Coordinates of C-alpha atoms in Angstrom, one line a residue:
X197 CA 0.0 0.0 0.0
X198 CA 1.5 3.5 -0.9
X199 CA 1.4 6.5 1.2
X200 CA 2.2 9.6 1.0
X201 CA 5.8 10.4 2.4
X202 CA 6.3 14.2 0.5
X203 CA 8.3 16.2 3.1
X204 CA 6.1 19.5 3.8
X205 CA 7.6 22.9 2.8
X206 CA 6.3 26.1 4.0
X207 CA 3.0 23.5 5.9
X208 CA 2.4 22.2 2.3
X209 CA 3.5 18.8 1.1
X210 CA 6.1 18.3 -1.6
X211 CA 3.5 17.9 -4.3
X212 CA 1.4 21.0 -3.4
X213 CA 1.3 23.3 -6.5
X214 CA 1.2 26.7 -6.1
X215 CA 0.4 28.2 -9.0
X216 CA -2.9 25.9 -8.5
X217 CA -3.9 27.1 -5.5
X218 CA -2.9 31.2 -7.0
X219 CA -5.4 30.4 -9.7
X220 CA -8.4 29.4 -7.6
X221 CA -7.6 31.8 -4.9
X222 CA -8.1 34.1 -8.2
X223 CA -11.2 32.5 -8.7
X224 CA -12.6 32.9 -5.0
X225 CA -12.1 36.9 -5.1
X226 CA -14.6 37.1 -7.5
X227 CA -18.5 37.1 -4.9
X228 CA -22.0 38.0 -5.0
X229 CA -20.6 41.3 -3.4
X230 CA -17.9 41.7 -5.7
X231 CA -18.8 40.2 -9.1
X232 CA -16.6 43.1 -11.0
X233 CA -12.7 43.7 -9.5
X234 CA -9.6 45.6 -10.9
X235 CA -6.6 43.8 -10.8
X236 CA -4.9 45.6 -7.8
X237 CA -8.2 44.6 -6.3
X238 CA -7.9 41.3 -7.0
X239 CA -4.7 40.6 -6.0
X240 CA -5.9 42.1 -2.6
X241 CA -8.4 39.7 -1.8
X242 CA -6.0 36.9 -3.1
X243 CA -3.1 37.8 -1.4
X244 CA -1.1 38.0 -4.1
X245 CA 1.1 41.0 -5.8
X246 CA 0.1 43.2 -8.6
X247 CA 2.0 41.8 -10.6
X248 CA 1.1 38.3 -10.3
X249 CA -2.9 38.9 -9.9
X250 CA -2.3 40.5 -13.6
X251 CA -0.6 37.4 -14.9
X252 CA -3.3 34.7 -13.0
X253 CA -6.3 37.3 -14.7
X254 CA -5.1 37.9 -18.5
X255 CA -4.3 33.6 -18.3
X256 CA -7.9 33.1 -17.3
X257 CA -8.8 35.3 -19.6
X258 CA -7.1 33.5 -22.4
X259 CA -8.4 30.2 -21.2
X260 CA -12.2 31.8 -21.2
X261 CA -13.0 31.7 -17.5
X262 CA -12.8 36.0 -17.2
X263 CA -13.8 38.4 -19.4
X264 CA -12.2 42.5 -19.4
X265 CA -14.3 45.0 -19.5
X266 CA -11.8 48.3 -19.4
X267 CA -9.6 48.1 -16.0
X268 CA -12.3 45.4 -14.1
X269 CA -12.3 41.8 -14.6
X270 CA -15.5 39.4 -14.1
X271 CA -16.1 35.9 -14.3
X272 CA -17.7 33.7 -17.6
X273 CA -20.2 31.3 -17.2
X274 CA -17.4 29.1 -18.3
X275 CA -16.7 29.0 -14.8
X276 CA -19.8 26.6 -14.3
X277 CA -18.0 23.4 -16.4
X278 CA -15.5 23.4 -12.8
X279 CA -18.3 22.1 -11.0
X280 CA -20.6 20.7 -13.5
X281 CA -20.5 17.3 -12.9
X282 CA -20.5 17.8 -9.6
X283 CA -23.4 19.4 -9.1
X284 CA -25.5 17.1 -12.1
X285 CA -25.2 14.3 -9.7
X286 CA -26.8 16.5 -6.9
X287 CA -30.5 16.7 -6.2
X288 CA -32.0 19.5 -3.5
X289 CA -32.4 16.7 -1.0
X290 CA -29.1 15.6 -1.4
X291 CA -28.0 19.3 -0.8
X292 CA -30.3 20.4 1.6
X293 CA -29.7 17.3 4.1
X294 CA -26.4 18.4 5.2
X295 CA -27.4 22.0 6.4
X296 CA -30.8 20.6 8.0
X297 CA -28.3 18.2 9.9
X298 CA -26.7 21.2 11.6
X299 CA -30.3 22.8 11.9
X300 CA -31.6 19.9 13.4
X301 CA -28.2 19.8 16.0
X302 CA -28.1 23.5 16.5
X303 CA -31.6 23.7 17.4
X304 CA -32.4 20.0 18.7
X305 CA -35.4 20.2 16.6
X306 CA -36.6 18.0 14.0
X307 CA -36.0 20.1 10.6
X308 CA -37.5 19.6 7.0
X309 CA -37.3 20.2 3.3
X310 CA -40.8 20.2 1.4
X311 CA -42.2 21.2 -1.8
X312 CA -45.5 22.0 -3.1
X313 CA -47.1 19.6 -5.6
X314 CA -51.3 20.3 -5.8
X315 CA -52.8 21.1 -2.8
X316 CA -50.2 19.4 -0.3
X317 CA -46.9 19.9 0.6
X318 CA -44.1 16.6 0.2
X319 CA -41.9 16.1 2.4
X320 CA -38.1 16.0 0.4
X321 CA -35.8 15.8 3.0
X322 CA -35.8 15.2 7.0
X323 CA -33.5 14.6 9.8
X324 CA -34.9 14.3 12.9
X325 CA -33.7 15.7 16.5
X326 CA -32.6 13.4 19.1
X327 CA -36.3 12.9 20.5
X328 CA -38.8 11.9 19.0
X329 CA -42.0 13.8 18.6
X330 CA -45.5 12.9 17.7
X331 CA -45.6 13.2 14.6
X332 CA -44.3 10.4 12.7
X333 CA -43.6 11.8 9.0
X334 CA -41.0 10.2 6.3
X335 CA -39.8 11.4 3.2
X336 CA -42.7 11.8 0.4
X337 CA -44.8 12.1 3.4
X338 CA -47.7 14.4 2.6
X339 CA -49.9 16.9 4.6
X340 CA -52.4 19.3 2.9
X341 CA -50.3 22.7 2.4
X342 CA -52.5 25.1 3.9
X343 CA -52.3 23.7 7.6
X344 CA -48.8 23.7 7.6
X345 CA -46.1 26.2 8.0
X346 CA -44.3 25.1 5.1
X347 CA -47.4 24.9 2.9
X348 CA -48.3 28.4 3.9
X349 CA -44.7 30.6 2.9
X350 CA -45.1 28.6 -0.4
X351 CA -48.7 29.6 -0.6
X352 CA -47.3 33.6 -0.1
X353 CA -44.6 32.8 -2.9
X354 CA -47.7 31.5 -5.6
X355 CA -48.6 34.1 -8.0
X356 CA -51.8 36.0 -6.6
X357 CA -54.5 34.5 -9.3
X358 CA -52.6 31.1 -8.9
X359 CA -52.9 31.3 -4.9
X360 CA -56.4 32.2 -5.6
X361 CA -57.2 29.2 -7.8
X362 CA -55.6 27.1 -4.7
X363 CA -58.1 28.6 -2.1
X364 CA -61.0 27.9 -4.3
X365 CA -60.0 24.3 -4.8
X366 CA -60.1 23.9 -0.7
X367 CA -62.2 22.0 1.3
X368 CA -60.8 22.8 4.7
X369 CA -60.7 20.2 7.1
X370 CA -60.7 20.7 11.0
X371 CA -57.8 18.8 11.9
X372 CA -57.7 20.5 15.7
X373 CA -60.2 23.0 17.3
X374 CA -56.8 25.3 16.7
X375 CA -57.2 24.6 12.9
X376 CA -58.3 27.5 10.6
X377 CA -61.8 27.6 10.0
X378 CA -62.5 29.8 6.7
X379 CA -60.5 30.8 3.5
X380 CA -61.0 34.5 4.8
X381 CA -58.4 33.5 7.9
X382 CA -56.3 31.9 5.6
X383 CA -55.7 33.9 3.1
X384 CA -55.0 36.7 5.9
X385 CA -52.5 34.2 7.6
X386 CA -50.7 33.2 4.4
X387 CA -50.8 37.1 3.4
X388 CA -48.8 37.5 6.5
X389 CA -46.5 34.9 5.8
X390 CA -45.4 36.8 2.7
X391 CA -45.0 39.9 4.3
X392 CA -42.5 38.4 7.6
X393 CA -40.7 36.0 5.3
X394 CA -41.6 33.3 7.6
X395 CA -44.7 31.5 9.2
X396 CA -45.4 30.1 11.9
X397 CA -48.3 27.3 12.6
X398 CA -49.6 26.3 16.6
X399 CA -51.7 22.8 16.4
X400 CA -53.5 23.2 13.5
X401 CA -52.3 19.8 12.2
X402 CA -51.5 18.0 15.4
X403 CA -52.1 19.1 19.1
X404 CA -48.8 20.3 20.7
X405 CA -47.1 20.9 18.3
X406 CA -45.5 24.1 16.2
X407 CA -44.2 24.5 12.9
X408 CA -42.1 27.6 11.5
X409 CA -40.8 27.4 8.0
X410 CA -39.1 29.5 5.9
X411 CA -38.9 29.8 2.0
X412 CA -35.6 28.7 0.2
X413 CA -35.3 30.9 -2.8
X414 CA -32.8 30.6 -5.8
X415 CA -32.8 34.1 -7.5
X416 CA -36.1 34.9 -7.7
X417 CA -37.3 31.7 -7.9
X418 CA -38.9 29.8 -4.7
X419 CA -37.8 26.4 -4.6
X420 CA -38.8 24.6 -1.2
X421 CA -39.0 25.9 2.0
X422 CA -38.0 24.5 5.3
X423 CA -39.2 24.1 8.9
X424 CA -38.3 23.2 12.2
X425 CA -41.4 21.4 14.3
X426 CA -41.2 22.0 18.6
X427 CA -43.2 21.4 20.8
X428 CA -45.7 23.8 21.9
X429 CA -44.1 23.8 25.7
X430 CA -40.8 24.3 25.4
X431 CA -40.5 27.3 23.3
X432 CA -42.6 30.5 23.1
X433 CA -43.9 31.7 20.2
X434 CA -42.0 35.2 20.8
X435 CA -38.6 33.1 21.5
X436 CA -39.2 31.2 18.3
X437 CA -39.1 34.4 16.5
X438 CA -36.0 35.9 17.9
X439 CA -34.2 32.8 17.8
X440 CA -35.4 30.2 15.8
X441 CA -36.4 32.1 12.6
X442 CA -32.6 33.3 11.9
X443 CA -30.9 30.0 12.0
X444 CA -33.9 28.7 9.4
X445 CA -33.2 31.7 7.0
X446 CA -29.1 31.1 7.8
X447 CA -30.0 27.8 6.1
X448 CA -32.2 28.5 4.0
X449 CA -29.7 30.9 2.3
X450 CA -27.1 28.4 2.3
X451 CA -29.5 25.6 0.9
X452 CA -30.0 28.1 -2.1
X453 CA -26.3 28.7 -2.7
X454 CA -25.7 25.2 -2.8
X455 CA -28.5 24.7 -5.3
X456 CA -27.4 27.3 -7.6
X457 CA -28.4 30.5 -5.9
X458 CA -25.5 32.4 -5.9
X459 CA -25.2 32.5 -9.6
X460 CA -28.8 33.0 -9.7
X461 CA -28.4 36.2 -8.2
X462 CA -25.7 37.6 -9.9
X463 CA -26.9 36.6 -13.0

């Protein structure tokens, strides 16, 4: 069996080529923030001289992976073939699991991934906390969207005369005496949903328990959401708000730039 026995140089081992690691550290200046640098500001955030940043960009350049435009530098879509292959073998579960992992730990919550296909929601992704709660849902699990958190910030992301052909084709079911009891009600709960950016849902599905989900965009584009269930004792609504709510948008975000959203935005 071989094994590596390079002596290191500098904390890198004998192989380690520099110029590689130059040319993605090149590549990683370029963000959402900064889609557009000069070169003295690339070799800034690349830790690299002038006069080396200028040789790494007009290379990349060359090969097609920047374009000039005057004295700023940006990146092709070219850039996409690095981690093409990569990603085709991806799905969203796939990617989402690893982030609701670290929900699900951070929070000691059960967290999920679900889309909306007709009038429910399906369940894509789910890793549950260390207890167990009540509720005992699997993946392609599916709950009728409207009584759920998840359902509900997916409802506010629908088109308004699509959202309104989905509250015609309702026949709402009282699941718990918490459950919502007209179209009026919900329409004014899934309006609010759209305007906080998040929803939250006490026992309308199942008695002691809370949902509070969270959209996952891509660009413009609403993918999924996600949502963390607790029960109805151990957290406050308020507290769920202030605590809860930003480590679901934390992953949602990261969900989305794992899926593509990154480019999405800056395209």
């Amino acid at each position: 069996m071989t094994q590596h026995t390079d002596v290191l140089d500098d904390e890198n081992p004998a192989y380690w080529v520099k110029s590689v690691e130059k040319t993605f550290s090149i590549l990683l200046a370029f963000s959402p923030d900064e889609p557009r640098l000069t070169i003295t500001r690339a070799a800034a955030k690349a830790d690299l001289s002038r006069a080396a940043a200028r040789r790494f960009l007009l290379t990349l350049a060359d090969l097609g992976y920047v374009r000039m435009d005057g004295s700023y530098f940006e990146l092709t879509p070219r850039c996409l073939d690095i981690g093409a292959s990569f990603l085709a073998n991806l799905s969203l579960p796939q990617i989402a699991e690893p982030h609701l992992k670290d929900l699900a730990v951070k929070l000691n919550e059960t967290a999920s991934l679900c889309v909306l296909d007709g009038t429910d929601v399906v369940y894509l992704a789910r890793v549950a906390a260390p207890r167990l709660l009540s509720v005992s849902v699997n993946v392609g699990t599916r709950f009728p969207a409207w009584a759920t958190s998840m359902g509900r910030v997916l409802l506010a992301g629908l088109p308004e005369s699509v959202r309104e052909d989905f509250y015609a084709s309702l026949n709402l079911q009282q699941f718990t005496h918490h459950s919502v009891s007209s179209i009026e009600q919900l329409r004014a709960e899934v309006d609010r949903a759209g305007r906080q950016g998040f929803c939250m849902v006490s026992q309308e599905l199942d008695d002691g328990l809370r949902g509070v989900a969270v959209p996952v965009r891509r660009g413009n584009d609403l993918i999924a959401a996600i949502n963390v269930s607790l029960q109805t004792h151990r957290v406050s609504e308020a507290e769920i708000a202030r605590t809860v709510v930003p480590e679901l948008q934390e992953a949602a975000r990261a969900i989305a730039d794992d899926f593509g959203g990154r480019r999405a935005i800056s395209a």
